mmCIF file of C-alpha atoms in Angstrom:
data_model
loop_
_atom_site.group_PDB
_atom_site.id
_atom_site.type_symbol
_atom_site.label_atom_id
_atom_site.label_comp_id
_atom_site.label_asym_id
_atom_site.label_seq_id
_atom_site.Cartn_x
_atom_site.Cartn_y
_atom_site.Cartn_z
ATOM 1 C CA MET A 21 75.009 -14.433 107.440
ATOM 2 C CA THR A 22 78.695 -15.014 106.693
ATOM 3 C CA THR A 23 81.359 -15.144 109.394
ATOM 4 C CA THR A 24 82.767 -11.809 108.252
ATOM 5 C CA GLU A 25 79.474 -9.983 108.792
ATOM 6 C CA PRO A 26 79.407 -10.296 112.614
ATOM 7 C CA ALA A 27 82.997 -9.065 112.709
ATOM 8 C CA ALA A 28 82.129 -6.095 110.513
ATOM 9 C CA ALA A 29 79.089 -5.337 112.662
ATOM 10 C CA GLN A 30 81.242 -5.564 115.763
ATOM 11 C CA ASP A 31 83.788 -3.143 114.250
ATOM 12 C CA ARG A 32 81.022 -0.686 113.390
ATOM 13 C CA ALA A 33 79.612 -0.940 116.877
ATOM 14 C CA SER A 34 83.066 -0.394 118.346
ATOM 15 C CA SER A 35 83.594 2.653 116.146
ATOM 16 C CA GLU A 36 80.187 4.080 117.081
ATOM 17 C CA SER A 37 80.809 3.499 120.766
ATOM 18 C CA ALA A 38 84.210 5.194 120.463
ATOM 19 C CA GLN A 39 82.593 8.203 118.802
ATOM 20 C CA ALA A 40 79.972 8.354 121.533
ATOM 21 C CA ALA A 41 82.655 8.057 124.178
ATOM 22 C CA ALA A 42 84.631 10.832 122.489
ATOM 23 C CA LEU A 43 81.802 13.205 123.318
ATOM 24 C CA HIS A 44 81.369 12.259 126.956
ATOM 25 C CA THR A 45 84.663 10.964 128.377
ATOM 26 C CA GLY A 46 88.059 12.364 129.188
ATOM 27 C CA ILE A 47 89.998 14.386 131.720
ATOM 28 C CA SER A 48 88.319 17.669 132.567
ATOM 29 C CA ASP A 49 91.043 19.225 134.713
ATOM 30 C CA PRO A 50 93.403 21.362 132.571
ATOM 31 C CA ARG A 51 96.112 21.204 135.226
ATOM 32 C CA THR A 52 96.115 17.408 135.063
ATOM 33 C CA LEU A 53 96.486 17.533 131.274
ATOM 34 C CA ILE A 54 99.422 19.943 131.476
ATOM 35 C CA THR A 55 101.303 18.005 134.162
ATOM 36 C CA ARG A 56 100.670 14.655 132.454
ATOM 37 C CA ASN A 57 103.032 15.642 129.626
ATOM 38 C CA LEU A 58 104.946 18.528 131.106
ATOM 39 C CA ARG A 59 107.741 18.483 128.523
ATOM 40 C CA GLN A 60 105.463 19.238 125.572
ATOM 41 C CA SER A 61 102.668 21.204 127.200
ATOM 42 C CA GLY A 62 105.121 23.401 129.067
ATOM 43 C CA ILE A 63 106.720 24.650 125.874
ATOM 44 C CA TYR A 64 103.377 25.824 124.468
ATOM 45 C CA VAL A 65 102.556 27.635 127.695
ATOM 46 C CA ALA A 66 105.999 29.255 127.651
ATOM 47 C CA PHE A 67 105.498 30.285 124.001
ATOM 48 C CA VAL A 68 102.233 32.059 124.805
ATOM 49 C CA LEU A 69 103.751 33.794 127.846
ATOM 50 C CA ILE A 70 106.790 34.980 125.870
ATOM 51 C CA ILE A 71 104.585 36.385 123.102
ATOM 52 C CA GLY A 72 102.448 38.165 125.686
ATOM 53 C CA LEU A 73 105.502 39.563 127.484
ATOM 54 C CA PHE A 74 107.129 41.007 124.367
ATOM 55 C CA ALA A 75 103.809 42.258 123.018
ATOM 56 C CA ILE A 76 103.512 44.343 126.197
ATOM 57 C CA LEU A 77 107.167 45.437 126.236
ATOM 58 C CA THR A 78 107.017 46.544 122.586
ATOM 59 C CA ASP A 79 103.619 48.265 122.914
ATOM 60 C CA GLY A 80 102.024 45.820 120.495
ATOM 61 C CA VAL A 81 104.588 46.295 117.702
ATOM 62 C CA LEU A 82 105.567 42.615 117.963
ATOM 63 C CA LEU A 83 102.105 41.555 116.755
ATOM 64 C CA SER A 84 101.755 44.171 114.029
ATOM 65 C CA PRO A 85 101.109 42.845 110.491
ATOM 66 C CA ASP A 86 104.463 43.948 109.072
ATOM 67 C CA ASN A 87 106.456 42.603 112.013
ATOM 68 C CA LEU A 88 104.753 39.198 111.967
ATOM 69 C CA THR A 89 105.553 38.976 108.267
ATOM 70 C CA ASN A 90 109.177 39.877 108.978
ATOM 71 C CA ILE A 91 109.434 37.148 111.637
ATOM 72 C CA VAL A 92 108.270 34.555 109.110
ATOM 73 C CA LEU A 93 110.731 35.774 106.477
ATOM 74 C CA GLN A 94 113.729 36.197 108.798
ATOM 75 C CA TYR A 95 113.608 32.890 110.653
ATOM 76 C CA SER A 96 112.104 30.448 108.159
ATOM 77 C CA TYR A 97 115.420 28.812 107.274
ATOM 78 C CA ILE A 98 116.182 28.163 110.960
ATOM 79 C CA LEU A 99 112.803 26.439 111.334
ATOM 80 C CA VAL A 100 113.543 24.266 108.290
ATOM 81 C CA LEU A 101 116.864 23.240 109.839
ATOM 82 C CA ALA A 102 115.143 22.583 113.186
ATOM 83 C CA ILE A 103 112.815 20.048 111.532
ATOM 84 C CA GLY A 104 115.770 17.991 110.363
ATOM 85 C CA MET A 105 117.791 18.553 113.513
ATOM 86 C CA VAL A 106 115.101 17.226 115.837
ATOM 87 C CA ILE A 107 115.009 13.955 113.877
ATOM 88 C CA VAL A 108 118.792 13.699 114.199
ATOM 89 C CA ILE A 109 118.569 14.358 117.945
ATOM 90 C CA ILE A 110 115.696 11.912 118.457
ATOM 91 C CA ALA A 111 117.969 9.203 117.007
ATOM 92 C CA GLY A 112 120.649 10.116 119.554
ATOM 93 C CA HIS A 113 122.954 12.063 117.215
ATOM 94 C CA ILE A 114 123.906 15.691 116.597
ATOM 95 C CA ASP A 115 124.806 17.634 113.444
ATOM 96 C CA LEU A 116 127.240 20.529 113.777
ATOM 97 C CA SER A 117 127.731 21.031 110.043
ATOM 98 C CA VAL A 118 124.355 22.347 108.870
ATOM 99 C CA GLY A 119 125.440 26.001 108.863
ATOM 100 C CA SER A 120 128.362 25.184 106.580
ATOM 101 C CA VAL A 121 126.100 23.062 104.369
ATOM 102 C CA VAL A 122 123.675 25.991 104.045
ATOM 103 C CA ALA A 123 126.600 28.136 102.888
ATOM 104 C CA LEU A 124 127.857 25.487 100.449
ATOM 105 C CA THR A 125 124.478 24.813 98.847
ATOM 106 C CA GLY A 126 123.817 28.528 98.456
ATOM 107 C CA ALA A 127 127.275 28.963 96.920
ATOM 108 C CA VAL A 128 126.714 26.197 94.372
ATOM 109 C CA SER A 129 123.368 27.705 93.420
ATOM 110 C CA ALA A 130 124.911 31.176 93.050
ATOM 111 C CA VAL A 131 127.734 29.974 90.825
ATOM 112 C CA LEU A 132 125.302 28.202 88.499
ATOM 113 C CA VAL A 133 122.630 30.908 88.342
ATOM 114 C CA ILE A 134 124.638 34.138 88.705
ATOM 115 C CA GLN A 135 127.987 33.261 87.152
ATOM 116 C CA GLN A 136 127.007 30.674 84.555
ATOM 117 C CA ASP A 137 123.521 31.973 83.698
ATOM 118 C CA TYR A 138 121.639 28.728 84.292
ATOM 119 C CA PRO A 139 117.879 29.001 84.921
ATOM 120 C CA TRP A 140 116.891 29.794 88.513
ATOM 121 C CA TRP A 141 115.298 26.391 89.063
ATOM 122 C CA VAL A 142 118.546 24.631 88.124
ATOM 123 C CA GLY A 143 120.209 26.419 91.023
ATOM 124 C CA ILE A 144 117.495 25.218 93.401
ATOM 125 C CA LEU A 145 117.787 21.613 92.233
ATOM 126 C CA ALA A 146 121.579 21.736 92.419
ATOM 127 C CA ALA A 147 121.480 23.084 95.988
ATOM 128 C CA VAL A 148 119.145 20.318 97.135
ATOM 129 C CA VAL A 149 121.185 17.603 95.383
ATOM 130 C CA VAL A 150 124.430 18.903 96.893
ATOM 131 C CA GLY A 151 122.788 18.936 100.320
ATOM 132 C CA MET A 152 121.689 15.318 99.947
ATOM 133 C CA ALA A 153 125.164 14.319 98.731
ATOM 134 C CA VAL A 154 126.664 15.943 101.813
ATOM 135 C CA GLY A 155 124.158 14.073 103.982
ATOM 136 C CA ALA A 156 125.042 10.786 102.280
ATOM 137 C CA TRP A 157 128.755 11.460 102.880
ATOM 138 C CA GLN A 158 128.230 12.078 106.591
ATOM 139 C CA GLY A 159 125.682 9.287 106.921
ATOM 140 C CA PHE A 160 128.211 6.819 105.528
ATOM 141 C CA TRP A 161 130.822 7.684 108.156
ATOM 142 C CA VAL A 162 128.291 7.658 110.995
ATOM 143 C CA ALA A 163 126.216 4.626 110.025
ATOM 144 C CA TYR A 164 128.621 2.274 108.289
ATOM 145 C CA VAL A 165 132.063 3.232 109.631
ATOM 146 C CA GLY A 166 130.776 3.890 113.152
ATOM 147 C CA ILE A 167 132.374 7.260 113.850
ATOM 148 C CA PRO A 168 130.259 9.308 116.306
ATOM 149 C CA ALA A 169 128.114 11.933 114.628
ATOM 150 C CA PHE A 170 129.641 14.670 116.767
ATOM 151 C CA ILE A 171 133.090 14.024 115.266
ATOM 152 C CA VAL A 172 131.871 13.466 111.703
ATOM 153 C CA THR A 173 129.799 16.639 111.604
ATOM 154 C CA LEU A 174 132.471 18.678 113.396
ATOM 155 C CA ALA A 175 134.837 17.641 110.611
ATOM 156 C CA GLY A 176 132.074 18.423 108.122
ATOM 157 C CA MET A 177 131.647 21.904 109.553
ATOM 158 C CA LEU A 178 135.280 22.660 108.690
ATOM 159 C CA LEU A 179 135.303 20.707 105.425
ATOM 160 C CA PHE A 180 132.188 22.249 103.899
ATOM 161 C CA ARG A 181 133.105 25.760 105.041
ATOM 162 C CA GLY A 182 136.383 25.342 103.209
ATOM 163 C CA LEU A 183 134.598 24.041 100.124
ATOM 164 C CA THR A 184 132.304 27.089 100.250
ATOM 165 C CA LEU A 185 135.319 29.377 100.157
ATOM 166 C CA GLN A 186 136.716 27.450 97.193
ATOM 167 C CA VAL A 187 133.424 27.439 95.272
ATOM 168 C CA LEU A 188 133.002 31.191 95.753
ATOM 169 C CA ASN A 189 136.714 31.908 95.354
ATOM 170 C CA ASN A 190 136.531 33.921 98.587
ATOM 171 C CA ILE A 191 134.091 36.469 97.149
ATOM 172 C CA SER A 192 130.353 37.139 97.449
ATOM 173 C CA LEU A 193 128.053 36.643 94.476
ATOM 174 C CA SER A 194 124.859 38.620 93.858
ATOM 175 C CA PRO A 195 122.173 39.292 92.817
ATOM 176 C CA PHE A 196 119.929 36.351 92.000
ATOM 177 C CA PRO A 197 117.167 36.830 89.420
ATOM 178 C CA GLU A 198 113.754 37.873 90.672
ATOM 179 C CA GLU A 199 112.261 34.391 90.190
ATOM 180 C CA TYR A 200 114.826 32.932 92.583
ATOM 181 C CA THR A 201 114.388 35.587 95.251
ATOM 182 C CA ARG A 202 110.620 35.096 95.243
ATOM 183 C CA VAL A 203 111.151 31.765 97.039
ATOM 184 C CA ALA A 204 111.936 33.593 100.287
ATOM 185 C CA THR A 205 110.569 37.076 99.674
ATOM 186 C CA GLY A 206 107.529 36.495 97.441
ATOM 187 C CA PHE A 207 103.864 36.585 98.448
ATOM 188 C CA LEU A 208 100.608 35.184 97.169
ATOM 189 C CA ASN A 209 98.300 38.185 97.240
ATOM 190 C CA GLY A 210 95.063 39.030 95.478
ATOM 191 C CA LEU A 211 94.242 35.550 94.153
ATOM 192 C CA LEU A 212 90.710 35.741 95.614
ATOM 193 C CA GLY A 213 90.410 39.488 95.950
ATOM 194 C CA GLY A 214 89.561 41.326 99.147
ATOM 195 C CA GLN A 215 89.303 45.035 99.912
ATOM 196 C CA GLY A 216 92.220 46.060 102.109
ATOM 197 C CA TYR A 217 93.095 42.450 102.906
ATOM 198 C CA ASP A 218 94.029 39.238 101.083
ATOM 199 C CA ALA A 219 91.082 36.817 101.094
ATOM 200 C CA PHE A 220 93.249 33.915 99.884
ATOM 201 C CA THR A 221 95.343 34.040 103.071
ATOM 202 C CA LEU A 222 92.212 33.831 105.223
ATOM 203 C CA VAL A 223 90.787 30.925 103.199
ATOM 204 C CA ILE A 224 94.005 28.929 103.519
ATOM 205 C CA ALA A 225 94.086 29.596 107.271
ATOM 206 C CA ALA A 226 90.440 28.494 107.656
ATOM 207 C CA ILE A 227 91.187 25.262 105.773
ATOM 208 C CA ALA A 228 94.188 24.659 108.028
ATOM 209 C CA VAL A 229 92.067 25.149 111.176
ATOM 210 C CA GLY A 230 89.425 22.770 109.829
ATOM 211 C CA GLY A 231 92.090 20.172 109.065
ATOM 212 C CA TYR A 232 93.507 20.558 112.564
ATOM 213 C CA ALA A 233 90.064 20.028 114.123
ATOM 214 C CA VAL A 234 89.314 16.916 112.034
ATOM 215 C CA SER A 235 92.765 15.436 112.650
ATOM 216 C CA GLY A 236 92.492 16.122 116.376
ATOM 217 C CA PHE A 237 89.074 14.487 116.601
ATOM 218 C CA ARG A 238 90.260 11.398 114.725
ATOM 219 C CA THR A 239 93.275 11.123 117.004
ATOM 220 C CA ARG A 240 90.965 11.455 119.982
ATOM 221 C CA LEU A 241 88.772 8.612 118.674
ATOM 222 C CA ALA A 242 91.801 6.383 118.192
ATOM 223 C CA ARG A 243 93.097 7.058 121.701
ATOM 224 C CA ILE A 244 89.695 6.281 123.224
ATOM 225 C CA ARG A 245 89.434 3.093 121.161
ATOM 226 C CA TYR A 246 92.724 1.921 122.676
ATOM 227 C CA GLN A 247 91.661 3.101 126.146
ATOM 228 C CA GLN A 248 94.256 5.862 126.394
ATOM 229 C CA PRO A 249 93.625 9.031 128.429
ATOM 230 C CA VAL A 250 92.282 12.084 126.600
ATOM 231 C CA GLU A 251 90.950 15.480 127.574
ATOM 232 C CA SER A 252 87.212 15.892 128.092
ATOM 233 C CA PHE A 253 85.202 16.876 125.019
ATOM 234 C CA PRO A 254 84.534 20.457 126.224
ATOM 235 C CA LEU A 255 88.273 20.930 126.765
ATOM 236 C CA PHE A 256 88.967 19.470 123.314
ATOM 237 C CA VAL A 257 86.525 21.943 121.753
ATOM 238 C CA ALA A 258 88.073 24.779 123.764
ATOM 239 C CA LYS A 259 91.552 23.803 122.553
ATOM 240 C CA VAL A 260 90.410 23.778 118.915
ATOM 241 C CA LEU A 261 88.715 27.152 119.338
ATOM 242 C CA VAL A 262 91.817 28.698 120.938
ATOM 243 C CA VAL A 263 94.143 27.321 118.253
ATOM 244 C CA GLY A 264 91.707 28.400 115.553
ATOM 245 C CA ALA A 265 91.487 31.914 116.983
ATOM 246 C CA VAL A 266 95.279 32.240 117.151
ATOM 247 C CA VAL A 267 95.760 30.967 113.589
ATOM 248 C CA MET A 268 93.023 33.192 112.194
ATOM 249 C CA TYR A 269 94.408 36.234 114.035
ATOM 250 C CA PHE A 270 97.863 35.494 112.593
ATOM 251 C CA ALA A 271 96.338 35.061 109.118
ATOM 252 C CA TRP A 272 94.334 38.278 109.508
ATOM 253 C CA GLN A 273 97.517 40.176 110.293
ATOM 254 C CA LEU A 274 99.329 38.653 107.298
ATOM 255 C CA ALA A 275 96.326 39.397 105.078
ATOM 256 C CA HIS A 276 96.557 43.062 106.049
ATOM 257 C CA ALA A 277 100.283 43.204 105.307
ATOM 258 C CA ARG A 278 101.538 41.677 102.064
ATOM 259 C CA GLY A 279 99.524 38.468 101.893
ATOM 260 C CA LEU A 280 100.642 34.859 102.316
ATOM 261 C CA PRO A 281 104.447 34.422 102.179
ATOM 262 C CA ILE A 282 105.554 31.683 99.773
ATOM 263 C CA VAL A 283 108.166 30.553 102.274
ATOM 264 C CA LEU A 284 105.421 30.034 104.867
ATOM 265 C CA ILE A 285 103.684 27.637 102.468
ATOM 266 C CA ILE A 286 106.962 25.731 102.054
ATOM 267 C CA LEU A 287 107.463 25.604 105.814
ATOM 268 C CA ALA A 288 103.888 24.479 106.490
ATOM 269 C CA ALA A 289 104.204 21.708 103.902
ATOM 270 C CA LEU A 290 107.444 20.487 105.509
ATOM 271 C CA VAL A 291 105.875 20.513 108.988
ATOM 272 C CA LEU A 292 102.886 18.479 107.763
ATOM 273 C CA VAL A 293 104.978 15.969 105.816
ATOM 274 C CA TYR A 294 107.541 15.413 108.548
ATOM 275 C CA GLY A 295 104.854 15.297 111.203
ATOM 276 C CA VAL A 296 103.314 12.371 109.353
ATOM 277 C CA ILE A 297 106.713 10.736 108.732
ATOM 278 C CA THR A 298 107.765 10.844 112.377
ATOM 279 C CA ARG A 299 104.416 9.764 113.851
ATOM 280 C CA ARG A 300 102.820 7.436 111.330
ATOM 281 C CA THR A 301 105.506 5.695 109.293
ATOM 282 C CA VAL A 302 107.794 2.752 109.965
ATOM 283 C CA PHE A 303 110.822 4.958 109.451
ATOM 284 C CA GLY A 304 109.615 7.423 112.070
ATOM 285 C CA ARG A 305 108.961 4.708 114.638
ATOM 286 C CA GLN A 306 112.399 3.244 113.968
ATOM 287 C CA VAL A 307 114.042 6.625 114.572
ATOM 288 C CA TYR A 308 112.382 6.835 117.996
ATOM 289 C CA ALA A 309 113.310 3.211 118.717
ATOM 290 C CA ILE A 310 116.986 3.806 117.921
ATOM 291 C CA GLY A 311 117.136 6.897 120.104
ATOM 292 C CA GLY A 312 115.141 5.337 122.922
ATOM 293 C CA ASN A 313 117.005 2.045 123.214
ATOM 294 C CA LEU A 314 119.585 1.153 120.573
ATOM 295 C CA SER A 315 120.105 -2.420 121.768
ATOM 296 C CA ALA A 316 116.386 -3.174 121.853
ATOM 297 C CA ALA A 317 115.930 -1.643 118.399
ATOM 298 C CA THR A 318 118.725 -3.800 117.002
ATOM 299 C CA LEU A 319 117.342 -6.968 118.572
ATOM 300 C CA SER A 320 113.852 -6.190 117.266
ATOM 301 C CA GLY A 321 115.100 -6.180 113.693
ATOM 302 C CA VAL A 322 115.519 -2.469 113.002
ATOM 303 C CA LYS A 323 118.177 -1.896 110.334
ATOM 304 C CA VAL A 324 120.012 0.651 112.405
ATOM 305 C CA LYS A 325 122.744 1.448 109.887
ATOM 306 C CA LYS A 326 120.277 2.057 107.076
ATOM 307 C CA VAL A 327 118.034 4.255 109.216
ATOM 308 C CA ASN A 328 120.964 6.317 110.505
ATOM 309 C CA PHE A 329 122.236 6.778 106.959
ATOM 310 C CA TRP A 330 118.905 8.143 105.750
ATOM 311 C CA ILE A 331 118.561 10.376 108.800
ATOM 312 C CA PHE A 332 121.666 12.262 107.670
ATOM 313 C CA VAL A 333 120.620 12.246 104.015
ATOM 314 C CA ASN A 334 117.375 13.853 105.138
ATOM 315 C CA MET A 335 119.277 16.415 107.192
ATOM 316 C CA GLY A 336 121.335 17.239 104.124
ATOM 317 C CA PHE A 337 118.173 17.632 102.050
ATOM 318 C CA LEU A 338 116.670 20.098 104.526
ATOM 319 C CA ALA A 339 119.986 21.957 104.783
ATOM 320 C CA GLY A 340 119.839 22.316 100.999
ATOM 321 C CA VAL A 341 116.294 23.697 101.234
ATOM 322 C CA ALA A 342 117.426 26.106 103.961
ATOM 323 C CA GLY A 343 120.380 27.110 101.773
ATOM 324 C CA VAL A 344 118.007 27.995 98.944
ATOM 325 C CA ILE A 345 115.762 30.002 101.275
ATOM 326 C CA TYR A 346 118.666 31.886 102.850
ATOM 327 C CA SER A 347 120.391 32.694 99.546
ATOM 328 C CA SER A 348 117.027 33.696 98.107
ATOM 329 C CA ARG A 349 116.362 36.066 101.001
ATOM 330 C CA THR A 350 119.822 37.680 100.786
ATOM 331 C CA SER A 351 119.782 37.541 96.949
ATOM 332 C CA GLY A 352 123.310 36.213 96.955
ATOM 333 C CA ALA A 353 125.876 33.852 98.422
ATOM 334 C CA GLN A 354 128.560 34.829 100.929
ATOM 335 C CA PRO A 355 131.538 32.846 102.273
ATOM 336 C CA GLY A 356 130.347 33.491 105.837
ATOM 337 C CA ALA A 357 126.716 32.515 105.254
ATOM 338 C CA GLY A 358 125.137 30.105 107.716
ATOM 339 C CA ASN A 359 127.469 30.981 110.567
ATOM 340 C CA MET A 360 126.039 29.664 113.873
ATOM 341 C CA PHE A 361 122.903 28.325 112.172
ATOM 342 C CA GLU A 362 123.612 24.874 113.607
ATOM 343 C CA LEU A 363 123.449 26.217 117.145
ATOM 344 C CA ASP A 364 120.142 27.947 116.488
ATOM 345 C CA ALA A 365 118.689 24.718 115.061
ATOM 346 C CA ILE A 366 119.997 22.632 117.966
ATOM 347 C CA ALA A 367 118.648 25.154 120.469
ATOM 348 C CA ALA A 368 115.234 25.084 118.765
ATOM 349 C CA ALA A 369 115.081 21.291 119.045
ATOM 350 C CA PHE A 370 116.035 21.216 122.733
ATOM 351 C CA ILE A 371 113.825 24.150 123.703
ATOM 352 C CA GLY A 372 111.001 22.392 121.836
ATOM 353 C CA GLY A 373 111.201 19.342 124.100
ATOM 354 C CA ALA A 374 113.799 17.030 122.536
ATOM 355 C CA ALA A 375 115.729 14.935 125.050
ATOM 356 C CA VAL A 376 119.504 15.147 125.280
ATOM 357 C CA ALA A 377 119.797 11.351 125.320
ATOM 358 C CA GLY A 378 117.479 10.886 122.306
ATOM 359 C CA GLY A 379 114.211 9.040 121.871
ATOM 360 C CA VAL A 380 112.028 12.080 122.647
ATOM 361 C CA GLY A 381 110.955 15.062 120.568
ATOM 362 C CA THR A 382 108.450 16.207 117.963
ATOM 363 C CA VAL A 383 108.599 18.193 114.749
ATOM 364 C CA MET A 384 105.994 20.661 115.998
ATOM 365 C CA GLY A 385 107.873 21.042 119.273
ATOM 366 C CA ALA A 386 111.069 21.923 117.396
ATOM 367 C CA VAL A 387 109.194 24.482 115.290
ATOM 368 C CA VAL A 388 107.692 26.047 118.419
ATOM 369 C CA GLY A 389 111.153 26.070 119.996
ATOM 370 C CA GLY A 390 112.466 27.888 116.939
ATOM 371 C CA LEU A 391 109.588 30.353 117.103
ATOM 372 C CA ILE A 392 110.387 31.054 120.756
ATOM 373 C CA MET A 393 113.954 31.950 119.753
ATOM 374 C CA ALA A 394 112.599 34.033 116.861
ATOM 375 C CA VAL A 395 110.130 35.949 119.033
ATOM 376 C CA MET A 396 112.776 36.606 121.691
ATOM 377 C CA SER A 397 115.307 37.825 119.118
ATOM 378 C CA ASN A 398 112.777 39.974 117.305
ATOM 379 C CA GLY A 399 111.321 41.358 120.531
ATOM 380 C CA MET A 400 114.732 42.289 121.917
ATOM 381 C CA GLN A 401 115.661 43.941 118.609
ATOM 382 C CA LEU A 402 112.501 46.019 118.735
ATOM 383 C CA MET A 403 113.399 47.031 122.276
ATOM 384 C CA GLY A 404 116.897 48.076 121.197
ATOM 385 C CA VAL A 405 118.684 45.421 123.284
ATOM 386 C CA ASP A 406 122.308 45.039 122.163
ATOM 387 C CA GLN A 407 123.545 41.842 120.534
ATOM 388 C CA SER A 408 125.672 40.745 123.490
ATOM 389 C CA THR A 409 122.680 40.792 125.838
ATOM 390 C CA GLN A 410 120.605 38.883 123.292
ATOM 391 C CA SER A 411 123.235 36.120 123.223
ATOM 392 C CA VAL A 412 123.234 35.942 127.021
ATOM 393 C CA VAL A 413 119.437 35.593 127.127
ATOM 394 C CA LYS A 414 119.407 32.902 124.410
ATOM 395 C CA GLY A 415 122.088 30.941 126.244
ATOM 396 C CA LEU A 416 120.177 31.070 129.506
ATOM 397 C CA VAL A 417 116.954 29.946 127.799
ATOM 398 C CA LEU A 418 118.731 26.969 126.211
ATOM 399 C CA LEU A 419 120.292 26.018 129.555
ATOM 400 C CA ALA A 420 116.893 26.262 131.255
ATOM 401 C CA ALA A 421 115.318 24.028 128.589
ATOM 402 C CA VAL A 422 117.911 21.279 129.075
ATOM 403 C CA ALA A 423 117.654 21.585 132.853
ATOM 404 C CA PHE A 424 113.884 21.227 132.499
ATOM 405 C CA ASP A 425 114.416 18.029 130.482
ATOM 406 C CA ILE A 426 116.640 16.583 133.216
ATOM 407 C CA TYR A 427 114.069 17.568 135.840
ATOM 408 C CA ASN A 428 111.372 15.736 133.890
ATOM 409 C CA LYS A 429 113.492 12.579 133.756
ATOM 410 C CA ARG A 430 114.118 12.613 137.498
ATOM 411 C CA ARG A 431 110.465 13.351 138.160
ATOM 412 C CA ALA A 432 109.398 10.431 135.968
ATOM 413 C CA GLY A 433 111.904 8.127 137.658
ATOM 414 C CA ALA A 434 110.698 9.115 141.106
ATOM 415 C CA THR A 435 107.072 8.261 140.293
ATOM 416 C CA ARG A 436 107.869 4.714 139.168
#
């Protein structure tokens, strides 16, 4: 027997023991699991409670097939911006310019497609490229010149809004061709048939639930292998069943409306990709390191300037994607497009558990934070609440989220 064979046998035995342990070990008290990571678990509990509250207040209209579809279509671009914004915030920065960048990228696309008759896909590519160029411009000033991101992006908010006005010549352009508008308003329906519902939507949702279960079990195995705390196996199964039931209910409602929105596929792909980038890549770990302790990250060899530069390039890329989605949904470009989008994206990140000082936050948390804002806005609209009251409620929710973050920090410091 070679020397590598005992090692391989030992690895197999370790893997088998971890799998056996995954079925029989873990924390069985749900309250302990929630309080162990209050920042993240609290936001999911709050999300469920808010949905339940507005479902009752709107007599179930909130969860109707057509309304759920409208929520996806109306707030998708904010969720795309929130994905990029949470990465910026994790690194200890802020970006106040994304609303203006959304307007600029949509304007460039409109000029090319509507005024100059370029193909629809040229407009999409141009919007994304312009967004990345904007991100590179701001990343240069932040990373290599050393100007704080707050100042750079505040200047960018004014600069790119002015460029939008110049590109559009102070007028609105519309409409986009049908192929372009399908990005944000199109549906995949009838690919696999179904009588009164779209079977394709249900199949995709079932695949997503299966992927979630497999990924969760593998993560559980890894945590047990490294002797980290996990929930008990019955609680893990219960969590998968609850998530699966929620996803399938959501899919069932979509399947009975207009099918699977194309923009939801785009959003899901971005969530998956950026979830992997932030959790399982060197770049993602470096972003957390920079936001958590800049000096330690520098001393450990992290190329801080390079990482910060690409953080803003990435934000510009996602702003370009959001610009395409927004202009596609409105079938045009307006000088005032994207107004206040940056605040919605920032609010989504903080409500979703990002820390004000950086170093903490998740892509999924930011998306859930954005969905909380979306459900509140949609629910209050269904109830006929005026816009001023909606702004007051959103402001109070954001303030409560940041106060909750500060409470968590003090609570963690007191237990040490």
